Short mmCIF file of N, CA and C in Angstrom, two decimals:
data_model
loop_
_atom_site.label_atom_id
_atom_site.label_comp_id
_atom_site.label_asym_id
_atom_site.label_seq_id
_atom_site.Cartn_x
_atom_site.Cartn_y
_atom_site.Cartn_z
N UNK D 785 -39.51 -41.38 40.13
CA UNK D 785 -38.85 -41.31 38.84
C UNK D 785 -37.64 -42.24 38.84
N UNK D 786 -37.58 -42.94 37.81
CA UNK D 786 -36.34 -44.40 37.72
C UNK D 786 -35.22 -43.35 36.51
N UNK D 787 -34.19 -43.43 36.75
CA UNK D 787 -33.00 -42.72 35.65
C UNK D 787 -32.46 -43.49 34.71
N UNK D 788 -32.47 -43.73 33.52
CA UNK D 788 -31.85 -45.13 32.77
C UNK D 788 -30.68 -45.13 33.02
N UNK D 789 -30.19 -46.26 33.32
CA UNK D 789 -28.60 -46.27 33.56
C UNK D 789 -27.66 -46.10 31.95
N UNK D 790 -28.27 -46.42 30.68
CA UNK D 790 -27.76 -46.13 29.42
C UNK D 790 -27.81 -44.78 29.24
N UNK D 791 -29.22 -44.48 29.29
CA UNK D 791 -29.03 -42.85 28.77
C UNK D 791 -29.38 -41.74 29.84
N UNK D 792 -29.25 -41.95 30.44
CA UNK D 792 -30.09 -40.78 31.55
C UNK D 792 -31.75 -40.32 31.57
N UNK D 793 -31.79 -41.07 30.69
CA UNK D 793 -33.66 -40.13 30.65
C UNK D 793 -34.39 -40.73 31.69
N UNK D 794 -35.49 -39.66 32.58
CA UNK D 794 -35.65 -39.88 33.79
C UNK D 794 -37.10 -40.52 33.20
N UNK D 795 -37.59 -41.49 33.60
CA UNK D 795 -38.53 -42.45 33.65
C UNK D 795 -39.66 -42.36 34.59
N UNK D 796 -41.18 -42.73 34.06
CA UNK D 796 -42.23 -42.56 35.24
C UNK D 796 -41.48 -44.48 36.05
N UNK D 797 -41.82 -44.22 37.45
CA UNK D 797 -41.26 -44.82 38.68
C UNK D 797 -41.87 -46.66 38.12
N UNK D 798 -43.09 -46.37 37.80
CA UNK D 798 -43.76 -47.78 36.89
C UNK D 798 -43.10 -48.74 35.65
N UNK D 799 -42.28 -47.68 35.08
CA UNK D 799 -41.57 -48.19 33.79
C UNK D 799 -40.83 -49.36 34.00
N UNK D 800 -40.49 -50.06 33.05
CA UNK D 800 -39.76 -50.90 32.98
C UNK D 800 -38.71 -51.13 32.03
N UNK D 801 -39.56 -50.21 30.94
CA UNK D 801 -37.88 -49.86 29.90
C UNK D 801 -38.13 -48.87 29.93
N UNK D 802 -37.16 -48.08 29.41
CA UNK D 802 -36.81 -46.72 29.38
C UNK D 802 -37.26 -46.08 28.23
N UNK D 803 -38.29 -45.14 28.01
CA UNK D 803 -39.11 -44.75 27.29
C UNK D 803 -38.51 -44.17 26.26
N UNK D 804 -36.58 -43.91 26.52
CA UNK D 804 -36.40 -42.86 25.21
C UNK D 804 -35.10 -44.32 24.55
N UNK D 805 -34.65 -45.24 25.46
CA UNK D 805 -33.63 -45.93 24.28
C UNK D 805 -34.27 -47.64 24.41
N UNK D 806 -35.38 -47.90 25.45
CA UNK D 806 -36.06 -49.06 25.69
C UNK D 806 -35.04 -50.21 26.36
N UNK D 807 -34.58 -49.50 26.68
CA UNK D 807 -33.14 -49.97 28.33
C UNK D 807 -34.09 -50.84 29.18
N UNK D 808 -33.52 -51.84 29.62
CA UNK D 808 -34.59 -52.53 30.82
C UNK D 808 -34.13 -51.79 31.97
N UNK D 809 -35.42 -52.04 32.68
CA UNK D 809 -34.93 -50.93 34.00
C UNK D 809 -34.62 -52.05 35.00
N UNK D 810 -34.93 -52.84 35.60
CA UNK D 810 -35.07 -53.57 36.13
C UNK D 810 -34.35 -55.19 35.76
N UNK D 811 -33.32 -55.74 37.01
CA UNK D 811 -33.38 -57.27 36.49
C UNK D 811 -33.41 -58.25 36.75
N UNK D 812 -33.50 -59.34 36.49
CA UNK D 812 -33.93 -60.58 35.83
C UNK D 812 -35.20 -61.18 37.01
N UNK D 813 -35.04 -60.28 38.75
CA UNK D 813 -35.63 -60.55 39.53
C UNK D 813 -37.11 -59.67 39.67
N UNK D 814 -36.69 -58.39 38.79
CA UNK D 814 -38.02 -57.82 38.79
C UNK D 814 -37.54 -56.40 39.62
N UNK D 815 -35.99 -56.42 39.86
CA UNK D 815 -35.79 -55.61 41.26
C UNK D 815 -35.34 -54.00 40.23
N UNK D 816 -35.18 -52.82 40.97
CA UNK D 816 -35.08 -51.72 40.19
C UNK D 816 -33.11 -51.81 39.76
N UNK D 817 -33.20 -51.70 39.02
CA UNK D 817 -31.31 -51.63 38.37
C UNK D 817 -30.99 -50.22 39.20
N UNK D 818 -29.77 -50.05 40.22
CA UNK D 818 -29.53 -48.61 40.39
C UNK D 818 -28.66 -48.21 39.55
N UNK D 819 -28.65 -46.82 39.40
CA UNK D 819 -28.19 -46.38 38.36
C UNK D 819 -27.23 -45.27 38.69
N UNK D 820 -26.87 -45.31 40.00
CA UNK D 820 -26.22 -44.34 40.77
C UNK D 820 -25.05 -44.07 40.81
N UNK D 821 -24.45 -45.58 40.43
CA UNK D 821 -22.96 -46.30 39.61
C UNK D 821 -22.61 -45.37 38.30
N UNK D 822 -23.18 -45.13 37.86
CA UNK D 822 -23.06 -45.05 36.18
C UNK D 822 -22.93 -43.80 36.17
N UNK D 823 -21.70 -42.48 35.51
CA UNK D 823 -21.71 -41.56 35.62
C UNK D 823 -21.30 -41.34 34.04
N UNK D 824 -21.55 -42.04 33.03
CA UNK D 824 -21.16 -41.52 32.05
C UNK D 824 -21.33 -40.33 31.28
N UNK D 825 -20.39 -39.49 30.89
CA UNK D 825 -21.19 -37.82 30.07
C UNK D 825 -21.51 -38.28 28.78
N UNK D 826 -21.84 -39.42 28.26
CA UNK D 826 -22.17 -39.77 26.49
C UNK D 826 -23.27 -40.53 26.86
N UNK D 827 -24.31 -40.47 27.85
CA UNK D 827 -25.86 -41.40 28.25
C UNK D 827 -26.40 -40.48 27.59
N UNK D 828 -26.77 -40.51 25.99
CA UNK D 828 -27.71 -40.28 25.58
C UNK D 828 -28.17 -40.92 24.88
N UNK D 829 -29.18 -40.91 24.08
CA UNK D 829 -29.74 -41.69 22.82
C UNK D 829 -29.28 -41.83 21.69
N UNK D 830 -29.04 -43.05 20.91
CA UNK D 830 -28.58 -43.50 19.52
C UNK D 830 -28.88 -41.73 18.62
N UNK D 831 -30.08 -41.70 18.85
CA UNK D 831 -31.42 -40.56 17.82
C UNK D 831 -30.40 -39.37 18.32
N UNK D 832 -30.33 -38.53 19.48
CA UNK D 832 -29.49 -37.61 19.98
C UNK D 832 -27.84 -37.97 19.76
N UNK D 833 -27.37 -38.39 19.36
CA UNK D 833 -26.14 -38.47 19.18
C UNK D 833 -26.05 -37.98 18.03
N UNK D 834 -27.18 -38.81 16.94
CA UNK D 834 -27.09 -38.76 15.19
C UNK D 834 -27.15 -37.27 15.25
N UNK D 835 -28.11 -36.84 15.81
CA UNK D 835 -28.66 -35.19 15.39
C UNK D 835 -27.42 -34.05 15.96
N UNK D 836 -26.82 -34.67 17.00
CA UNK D 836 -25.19 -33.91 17.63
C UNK D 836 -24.62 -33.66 16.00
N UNK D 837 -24.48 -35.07 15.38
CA UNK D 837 -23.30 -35.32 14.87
C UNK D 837 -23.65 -34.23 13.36
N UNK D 838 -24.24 -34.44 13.56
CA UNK D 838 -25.50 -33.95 11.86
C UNK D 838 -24.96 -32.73 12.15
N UNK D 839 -25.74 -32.30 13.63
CA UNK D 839 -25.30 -30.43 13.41
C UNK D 839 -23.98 -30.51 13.42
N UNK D 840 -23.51 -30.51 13.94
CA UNK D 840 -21.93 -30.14 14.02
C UNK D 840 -21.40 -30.17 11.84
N UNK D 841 -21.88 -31.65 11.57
CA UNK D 841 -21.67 -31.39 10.12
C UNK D 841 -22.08 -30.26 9.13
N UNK D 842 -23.09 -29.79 9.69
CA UNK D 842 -23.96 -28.53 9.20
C UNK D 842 -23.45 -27.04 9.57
N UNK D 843 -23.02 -27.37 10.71
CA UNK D 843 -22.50 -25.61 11.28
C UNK D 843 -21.07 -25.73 10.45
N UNK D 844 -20.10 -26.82 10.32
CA UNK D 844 -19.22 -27.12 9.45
C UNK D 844 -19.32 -26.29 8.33
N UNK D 845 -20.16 -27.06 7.39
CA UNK D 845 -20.43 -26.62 6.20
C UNK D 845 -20.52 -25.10 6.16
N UNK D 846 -21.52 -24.77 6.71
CA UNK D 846 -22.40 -23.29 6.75
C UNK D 846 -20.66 -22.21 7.35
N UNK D 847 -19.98 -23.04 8.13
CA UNK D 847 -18.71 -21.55 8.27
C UNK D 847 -17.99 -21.56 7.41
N UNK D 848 -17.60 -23.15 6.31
CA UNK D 848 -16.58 -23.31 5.16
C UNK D 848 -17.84 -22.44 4.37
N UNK D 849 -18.51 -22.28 4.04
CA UNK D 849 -19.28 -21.49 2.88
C UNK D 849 -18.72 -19.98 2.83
N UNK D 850 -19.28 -19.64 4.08
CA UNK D 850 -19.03 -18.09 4.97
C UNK D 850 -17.19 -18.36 4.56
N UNK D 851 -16.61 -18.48 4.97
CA UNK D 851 -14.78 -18.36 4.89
C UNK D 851 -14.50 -18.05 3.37
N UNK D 852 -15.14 -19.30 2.78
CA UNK D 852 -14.78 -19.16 1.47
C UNK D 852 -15.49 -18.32 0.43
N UNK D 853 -16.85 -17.85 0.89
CA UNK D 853 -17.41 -16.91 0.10
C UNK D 853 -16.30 -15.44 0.41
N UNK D 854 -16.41 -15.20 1.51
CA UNK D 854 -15.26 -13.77 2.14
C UNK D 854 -14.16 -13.66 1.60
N UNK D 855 -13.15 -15.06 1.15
CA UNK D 855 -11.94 -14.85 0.87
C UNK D 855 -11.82 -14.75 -0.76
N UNK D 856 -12.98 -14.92 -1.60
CA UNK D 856 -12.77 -14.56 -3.06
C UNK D 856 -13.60 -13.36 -3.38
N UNK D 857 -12.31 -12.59 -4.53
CA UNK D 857 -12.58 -11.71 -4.65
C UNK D 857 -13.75 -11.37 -5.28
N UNK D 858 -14.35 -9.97 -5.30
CA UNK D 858 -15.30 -9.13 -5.78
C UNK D 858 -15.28 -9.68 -7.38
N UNK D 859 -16.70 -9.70 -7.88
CA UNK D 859 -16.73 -9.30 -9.47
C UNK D 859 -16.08 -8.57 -9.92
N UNK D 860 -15.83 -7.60 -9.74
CA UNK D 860 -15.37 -6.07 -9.86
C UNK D 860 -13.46 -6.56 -9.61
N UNK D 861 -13.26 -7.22 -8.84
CA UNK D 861 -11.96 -7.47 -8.51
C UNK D 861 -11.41 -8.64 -9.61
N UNK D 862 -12.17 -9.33 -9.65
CA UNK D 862 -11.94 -10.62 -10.71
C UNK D 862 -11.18 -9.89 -12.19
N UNK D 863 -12.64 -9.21 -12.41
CA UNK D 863 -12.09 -8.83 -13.97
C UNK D 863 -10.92 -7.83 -14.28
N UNK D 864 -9.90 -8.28 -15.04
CA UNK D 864 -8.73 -7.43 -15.44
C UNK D 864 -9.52 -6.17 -16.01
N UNK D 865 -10.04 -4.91 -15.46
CA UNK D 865 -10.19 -4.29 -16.80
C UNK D 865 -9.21 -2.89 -16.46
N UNK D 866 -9.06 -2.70 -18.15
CA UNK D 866 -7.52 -2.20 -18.37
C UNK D 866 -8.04 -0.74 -18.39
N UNK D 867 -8.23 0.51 -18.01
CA UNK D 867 -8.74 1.66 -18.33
C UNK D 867 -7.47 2.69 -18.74
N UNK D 868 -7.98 3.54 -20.29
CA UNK D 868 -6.82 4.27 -20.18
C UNK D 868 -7.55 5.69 -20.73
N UNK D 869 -6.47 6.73 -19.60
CA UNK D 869 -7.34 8.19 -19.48
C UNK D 869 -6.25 8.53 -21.16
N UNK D 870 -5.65 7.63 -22.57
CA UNK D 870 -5.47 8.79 -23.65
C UNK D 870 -3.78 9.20 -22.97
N UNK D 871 -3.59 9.41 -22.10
CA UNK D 871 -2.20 9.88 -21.69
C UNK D 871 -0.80 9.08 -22.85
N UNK D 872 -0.92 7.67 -22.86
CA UNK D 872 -0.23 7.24 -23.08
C UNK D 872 0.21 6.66 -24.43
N UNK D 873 -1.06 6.40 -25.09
CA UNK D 873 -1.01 6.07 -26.77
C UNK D 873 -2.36 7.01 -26.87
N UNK D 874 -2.47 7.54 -28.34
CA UNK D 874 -3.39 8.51 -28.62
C UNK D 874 -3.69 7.94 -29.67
N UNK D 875 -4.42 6.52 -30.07
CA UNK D 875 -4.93 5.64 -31.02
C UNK D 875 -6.04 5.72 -30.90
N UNK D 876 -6.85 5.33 -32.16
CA UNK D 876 -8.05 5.02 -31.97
C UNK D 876 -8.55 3.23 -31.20
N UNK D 877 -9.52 3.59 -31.37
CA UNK D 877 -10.04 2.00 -30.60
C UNK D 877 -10.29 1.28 -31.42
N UNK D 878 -10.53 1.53 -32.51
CA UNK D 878 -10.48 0.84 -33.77
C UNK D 878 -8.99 1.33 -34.87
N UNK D 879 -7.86 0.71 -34.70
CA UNK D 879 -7.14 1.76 -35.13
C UNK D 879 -7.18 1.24 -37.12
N UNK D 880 -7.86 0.88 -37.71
CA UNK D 880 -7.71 0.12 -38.83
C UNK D 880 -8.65 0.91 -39.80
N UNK D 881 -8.51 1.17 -41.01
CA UNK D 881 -9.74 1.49 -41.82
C UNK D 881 -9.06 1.44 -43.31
N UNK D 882 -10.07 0.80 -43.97
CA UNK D 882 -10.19 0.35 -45.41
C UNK D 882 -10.83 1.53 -46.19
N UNK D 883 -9.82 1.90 -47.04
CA UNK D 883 -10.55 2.44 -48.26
C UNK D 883 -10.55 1.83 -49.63
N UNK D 884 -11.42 1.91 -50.24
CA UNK D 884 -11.78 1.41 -51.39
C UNK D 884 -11.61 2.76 -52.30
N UNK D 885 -10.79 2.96 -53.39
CA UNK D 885 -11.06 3.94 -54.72
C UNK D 885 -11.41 3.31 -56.08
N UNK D 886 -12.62 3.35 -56.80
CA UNK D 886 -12.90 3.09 -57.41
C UNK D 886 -14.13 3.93 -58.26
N UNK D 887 -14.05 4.11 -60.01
CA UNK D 887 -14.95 5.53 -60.31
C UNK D 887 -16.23 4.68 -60.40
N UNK D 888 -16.60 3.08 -60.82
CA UNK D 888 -17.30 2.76 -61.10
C UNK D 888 -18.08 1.71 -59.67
N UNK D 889 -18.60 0.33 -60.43
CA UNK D 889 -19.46 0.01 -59.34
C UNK D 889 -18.29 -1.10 -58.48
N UNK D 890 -18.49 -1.29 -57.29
CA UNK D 890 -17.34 -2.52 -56.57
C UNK D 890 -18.37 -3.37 -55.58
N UNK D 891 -17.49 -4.15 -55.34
CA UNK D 891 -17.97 -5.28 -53.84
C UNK D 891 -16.87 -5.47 -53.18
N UNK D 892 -17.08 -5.78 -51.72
CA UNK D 892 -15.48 -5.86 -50.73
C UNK D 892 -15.98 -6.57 -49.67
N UNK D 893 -15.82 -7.52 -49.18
CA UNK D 893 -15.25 -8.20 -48.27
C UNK D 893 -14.29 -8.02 -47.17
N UNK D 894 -14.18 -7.08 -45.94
CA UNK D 894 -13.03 -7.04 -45.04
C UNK D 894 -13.09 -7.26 -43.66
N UNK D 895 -12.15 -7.24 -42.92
CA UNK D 895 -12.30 -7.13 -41.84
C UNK D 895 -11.06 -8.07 -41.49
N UNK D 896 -11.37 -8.91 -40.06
CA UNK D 896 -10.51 -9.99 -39.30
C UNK D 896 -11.12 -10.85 -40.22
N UNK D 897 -10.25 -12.29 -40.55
CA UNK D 897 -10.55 -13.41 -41.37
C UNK D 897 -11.74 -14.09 -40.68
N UNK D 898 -11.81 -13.83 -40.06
CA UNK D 898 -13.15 -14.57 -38.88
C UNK D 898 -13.96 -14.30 -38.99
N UNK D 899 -14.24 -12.91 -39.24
CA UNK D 899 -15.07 -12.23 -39.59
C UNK D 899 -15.22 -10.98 -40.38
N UNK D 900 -15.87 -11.06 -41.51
CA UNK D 900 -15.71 -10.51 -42.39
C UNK D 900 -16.87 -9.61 -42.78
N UNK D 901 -17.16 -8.41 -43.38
CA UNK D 901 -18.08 -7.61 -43.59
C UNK D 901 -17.69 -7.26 -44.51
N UNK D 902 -19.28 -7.39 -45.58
CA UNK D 902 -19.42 -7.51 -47.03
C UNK D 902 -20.16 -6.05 -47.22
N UNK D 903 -19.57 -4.87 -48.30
CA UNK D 903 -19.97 -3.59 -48.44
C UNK D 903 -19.63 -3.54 -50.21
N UNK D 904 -20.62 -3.01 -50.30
CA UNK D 904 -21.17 -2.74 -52.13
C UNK D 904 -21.06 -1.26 -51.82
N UNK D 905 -20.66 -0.62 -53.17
CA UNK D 905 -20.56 0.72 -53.55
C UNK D 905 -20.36 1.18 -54.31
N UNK D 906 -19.95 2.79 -54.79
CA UNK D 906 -19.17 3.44 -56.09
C UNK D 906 -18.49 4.29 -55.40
N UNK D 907 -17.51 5.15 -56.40
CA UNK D 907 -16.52 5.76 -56.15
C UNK D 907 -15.72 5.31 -54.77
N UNK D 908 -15.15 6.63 -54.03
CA UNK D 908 -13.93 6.55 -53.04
C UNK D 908 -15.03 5.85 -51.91
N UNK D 909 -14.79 5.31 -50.94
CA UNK D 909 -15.35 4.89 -50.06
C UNK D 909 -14.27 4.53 -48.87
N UNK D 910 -14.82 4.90 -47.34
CA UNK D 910 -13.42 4.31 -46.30
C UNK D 910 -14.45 3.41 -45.19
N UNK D 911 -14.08 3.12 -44.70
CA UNK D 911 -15.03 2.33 -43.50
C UNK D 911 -13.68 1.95 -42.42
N UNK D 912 -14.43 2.18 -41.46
CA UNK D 912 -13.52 2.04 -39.61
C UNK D 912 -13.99 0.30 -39.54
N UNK D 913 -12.86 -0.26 -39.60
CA UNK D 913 -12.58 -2.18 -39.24
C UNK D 913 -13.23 -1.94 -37.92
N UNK D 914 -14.04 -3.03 -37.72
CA UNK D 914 -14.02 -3.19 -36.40
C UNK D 914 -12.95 -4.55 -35.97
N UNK D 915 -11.63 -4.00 -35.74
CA UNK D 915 -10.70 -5.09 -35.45
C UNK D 915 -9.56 -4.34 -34.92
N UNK D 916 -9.02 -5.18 -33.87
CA UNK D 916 -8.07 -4.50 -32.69
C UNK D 916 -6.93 -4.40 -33.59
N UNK D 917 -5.75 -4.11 -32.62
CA UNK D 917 -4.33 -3.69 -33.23
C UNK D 917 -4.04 -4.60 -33.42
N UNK D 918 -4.27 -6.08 -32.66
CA UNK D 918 -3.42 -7.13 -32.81
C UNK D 918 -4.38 -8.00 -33.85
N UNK D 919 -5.23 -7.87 -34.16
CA UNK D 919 -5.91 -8.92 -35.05
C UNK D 919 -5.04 -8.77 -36.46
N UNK D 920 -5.47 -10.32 -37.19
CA UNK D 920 -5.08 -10.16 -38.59
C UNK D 920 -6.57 -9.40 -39.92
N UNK D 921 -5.59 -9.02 -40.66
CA UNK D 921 -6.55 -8.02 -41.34
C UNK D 921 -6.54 -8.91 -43.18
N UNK D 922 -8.29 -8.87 -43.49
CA UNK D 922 -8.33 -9.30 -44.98
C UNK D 922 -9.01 -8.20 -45.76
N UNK D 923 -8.66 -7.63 -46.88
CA UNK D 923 -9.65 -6.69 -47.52
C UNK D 923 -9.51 -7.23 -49.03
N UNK D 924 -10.90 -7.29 -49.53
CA UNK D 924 -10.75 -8.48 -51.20
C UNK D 924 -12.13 -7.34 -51.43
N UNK D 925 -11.43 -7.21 -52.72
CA UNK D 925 -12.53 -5.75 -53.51
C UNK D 925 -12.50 -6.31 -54.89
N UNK D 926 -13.20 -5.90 -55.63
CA UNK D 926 -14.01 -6.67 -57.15
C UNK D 926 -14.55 -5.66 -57.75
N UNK D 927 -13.90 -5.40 -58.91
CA UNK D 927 -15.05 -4.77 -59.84
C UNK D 927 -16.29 -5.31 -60.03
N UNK D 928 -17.49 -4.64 -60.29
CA UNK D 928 -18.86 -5.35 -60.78
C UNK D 928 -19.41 -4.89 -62.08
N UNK D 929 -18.53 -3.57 -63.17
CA UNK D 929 -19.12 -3.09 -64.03
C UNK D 929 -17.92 -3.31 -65.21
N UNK D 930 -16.93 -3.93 -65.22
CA UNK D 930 -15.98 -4.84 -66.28
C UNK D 930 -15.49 -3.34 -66.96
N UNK D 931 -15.22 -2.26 -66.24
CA UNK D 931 -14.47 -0.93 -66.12
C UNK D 931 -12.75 -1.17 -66.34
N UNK D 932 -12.42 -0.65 -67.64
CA UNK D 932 -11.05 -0.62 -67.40
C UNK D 932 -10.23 0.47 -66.01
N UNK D 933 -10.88 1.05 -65.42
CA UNK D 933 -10.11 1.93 -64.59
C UNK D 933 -9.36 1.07 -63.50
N UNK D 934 -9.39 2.04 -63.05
CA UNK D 934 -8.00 1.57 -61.61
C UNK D 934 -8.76 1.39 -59.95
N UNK D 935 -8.99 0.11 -59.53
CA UNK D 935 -9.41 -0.27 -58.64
C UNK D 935 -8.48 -0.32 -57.54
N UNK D 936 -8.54 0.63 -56.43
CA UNK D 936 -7.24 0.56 -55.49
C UNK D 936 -7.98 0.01 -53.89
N UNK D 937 -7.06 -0.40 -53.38
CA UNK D 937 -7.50 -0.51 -51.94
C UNK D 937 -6.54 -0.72 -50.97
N UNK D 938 -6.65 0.16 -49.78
CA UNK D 938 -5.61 0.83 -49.24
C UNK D 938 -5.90 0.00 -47.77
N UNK D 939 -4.87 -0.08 -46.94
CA UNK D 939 -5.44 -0.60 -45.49
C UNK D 939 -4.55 0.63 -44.83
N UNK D 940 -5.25 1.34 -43.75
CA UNK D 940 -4.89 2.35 -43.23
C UNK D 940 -4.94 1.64 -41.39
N UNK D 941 -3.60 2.68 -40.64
CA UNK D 941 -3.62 2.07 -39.55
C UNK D 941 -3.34 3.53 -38.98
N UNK D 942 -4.65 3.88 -37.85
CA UNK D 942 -3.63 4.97 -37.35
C UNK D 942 -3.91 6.32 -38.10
N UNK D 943 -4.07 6.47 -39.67
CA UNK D 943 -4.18 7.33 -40.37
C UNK D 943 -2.98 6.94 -41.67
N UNK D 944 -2.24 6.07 -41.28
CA UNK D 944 -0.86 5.54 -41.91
C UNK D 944 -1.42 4.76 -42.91
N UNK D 945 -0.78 4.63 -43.94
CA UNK D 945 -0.94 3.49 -44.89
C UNK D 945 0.07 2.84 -44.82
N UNK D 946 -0.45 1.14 -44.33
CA UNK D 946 0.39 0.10 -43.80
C UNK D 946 0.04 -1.19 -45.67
N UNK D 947 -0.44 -0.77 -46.01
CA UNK D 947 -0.97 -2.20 -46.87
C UNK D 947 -1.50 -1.83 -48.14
N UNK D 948 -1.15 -1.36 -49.68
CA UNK D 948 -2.11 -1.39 -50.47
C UNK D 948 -2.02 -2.06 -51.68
N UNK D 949 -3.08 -2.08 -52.39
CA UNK D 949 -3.12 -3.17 -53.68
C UNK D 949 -3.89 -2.56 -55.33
N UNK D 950 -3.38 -2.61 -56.33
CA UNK D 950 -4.33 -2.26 -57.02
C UNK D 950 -4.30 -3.04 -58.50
N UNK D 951 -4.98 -2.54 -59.25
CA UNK D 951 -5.90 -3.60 -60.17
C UNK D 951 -6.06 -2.34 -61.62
N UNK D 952 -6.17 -3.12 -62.98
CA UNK D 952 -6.53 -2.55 -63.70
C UNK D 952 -7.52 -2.98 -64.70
N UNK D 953 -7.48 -4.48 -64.52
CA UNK D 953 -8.10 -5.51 -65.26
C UNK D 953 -9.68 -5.27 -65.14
N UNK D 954 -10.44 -5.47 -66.34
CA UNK D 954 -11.66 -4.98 -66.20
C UNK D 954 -12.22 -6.05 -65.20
N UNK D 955 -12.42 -7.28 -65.18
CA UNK D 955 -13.25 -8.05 -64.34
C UNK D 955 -12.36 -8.15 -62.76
N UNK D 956 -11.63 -7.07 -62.83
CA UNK D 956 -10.13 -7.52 -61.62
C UNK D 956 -10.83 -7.31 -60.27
N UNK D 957 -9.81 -8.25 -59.84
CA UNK D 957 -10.14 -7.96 -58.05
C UNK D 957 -8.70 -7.79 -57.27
N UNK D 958 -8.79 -7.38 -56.34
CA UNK D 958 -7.59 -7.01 -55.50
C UNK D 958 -7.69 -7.48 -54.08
N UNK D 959 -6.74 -7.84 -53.17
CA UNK D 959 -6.94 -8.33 -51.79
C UNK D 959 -6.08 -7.88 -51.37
N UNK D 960 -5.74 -7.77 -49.86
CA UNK D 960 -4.63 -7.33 -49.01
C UNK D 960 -4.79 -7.96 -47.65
N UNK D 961 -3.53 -8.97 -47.38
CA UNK D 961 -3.74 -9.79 -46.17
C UNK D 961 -2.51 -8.58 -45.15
N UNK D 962 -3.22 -8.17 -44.31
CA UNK D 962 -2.24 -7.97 -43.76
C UNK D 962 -1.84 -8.53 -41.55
N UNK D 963 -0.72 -8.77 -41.25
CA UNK D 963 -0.87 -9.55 -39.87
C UNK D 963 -0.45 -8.38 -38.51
#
């Protein structure tokens, strides 16, 4: 067995290059190169070096993944959510509601300006906003039957009346912006 003096790979005794980097074994006389000189710890192959270098880039990667998956928090941890057991404000979750009084026929429009929900009716009518404490509030009501009566519309907060408007005009309409 001949040892390459480049890479170490041990060679059948016949060779003449070195079967794993194609090293001449032998020189210029034909005579065997000794290789007994040569103690380097990096005699390996171009191909084995790349694949060293590769893994090492790979086990890299694969522990920054692992570190950084571990050090951020949970779903569950991410999201602010605010829970309240009632102890502290005793509001509704919707704290807003529109009533409409009217003897004859109406149309209304209310809610957040963003969004708005359109409700037809007669007489007294109330409906629960779906809109937080802090949103801004629109309520726009219309006679539809050219009724001299009294078209009112109230914005309630809480149970409180924060906002109201009213109308006597037969074709009248009434609105209430409130912030």
């Amino acid at each position: 067995m001949v040892k390459c003096p480049r890479c170490g790979y041990e060679n059948s005794s016949t060779a003449v290059y070195c079967d794993n980097c194609a090293y001449l074994l032998t020189d210029a006389n034909g005579n065997r190169i000794n290789n007994s000189k040569r103690t380097s710890s990096w005699n390996i192959g171009f191909a084995k070096k790349v694949a060293i270098i590769l893994g090492i880039i790979a086990i890299s990667l694969l522990l920054f993944s692992f570190i950084y998956n571990i050090t951020q928090p949970s779903q569950q941890e991410s999201l602010n959510i605010i829970s309240d057991d009632g102890s502290v404000h005793k509001t509704a979750s919707y704290p807003y509601t529109a009533v409409v009084e009217y003897d004859g026929y109406w149309g209304a429009k209310m809610g957040n300006p963003n969004y708005l929900v359109t409700e037809e009716g007669s007489g007294t009518r109330s409906y629960i906003l779906d809109c937080a404490s802090w949103d801004s509030i629109y309520i726009a009501a219309q006679k539809y039957d050219n009724d001299g009566g009294e078209l009112t519309v109230k914005l309630l907060r809480n149970g409180d009346v924060v906002a109201q408007n009213t109308t006597s005009n037969g074709t009248g309409s009434v609105s209430i912006s409130y912030n």
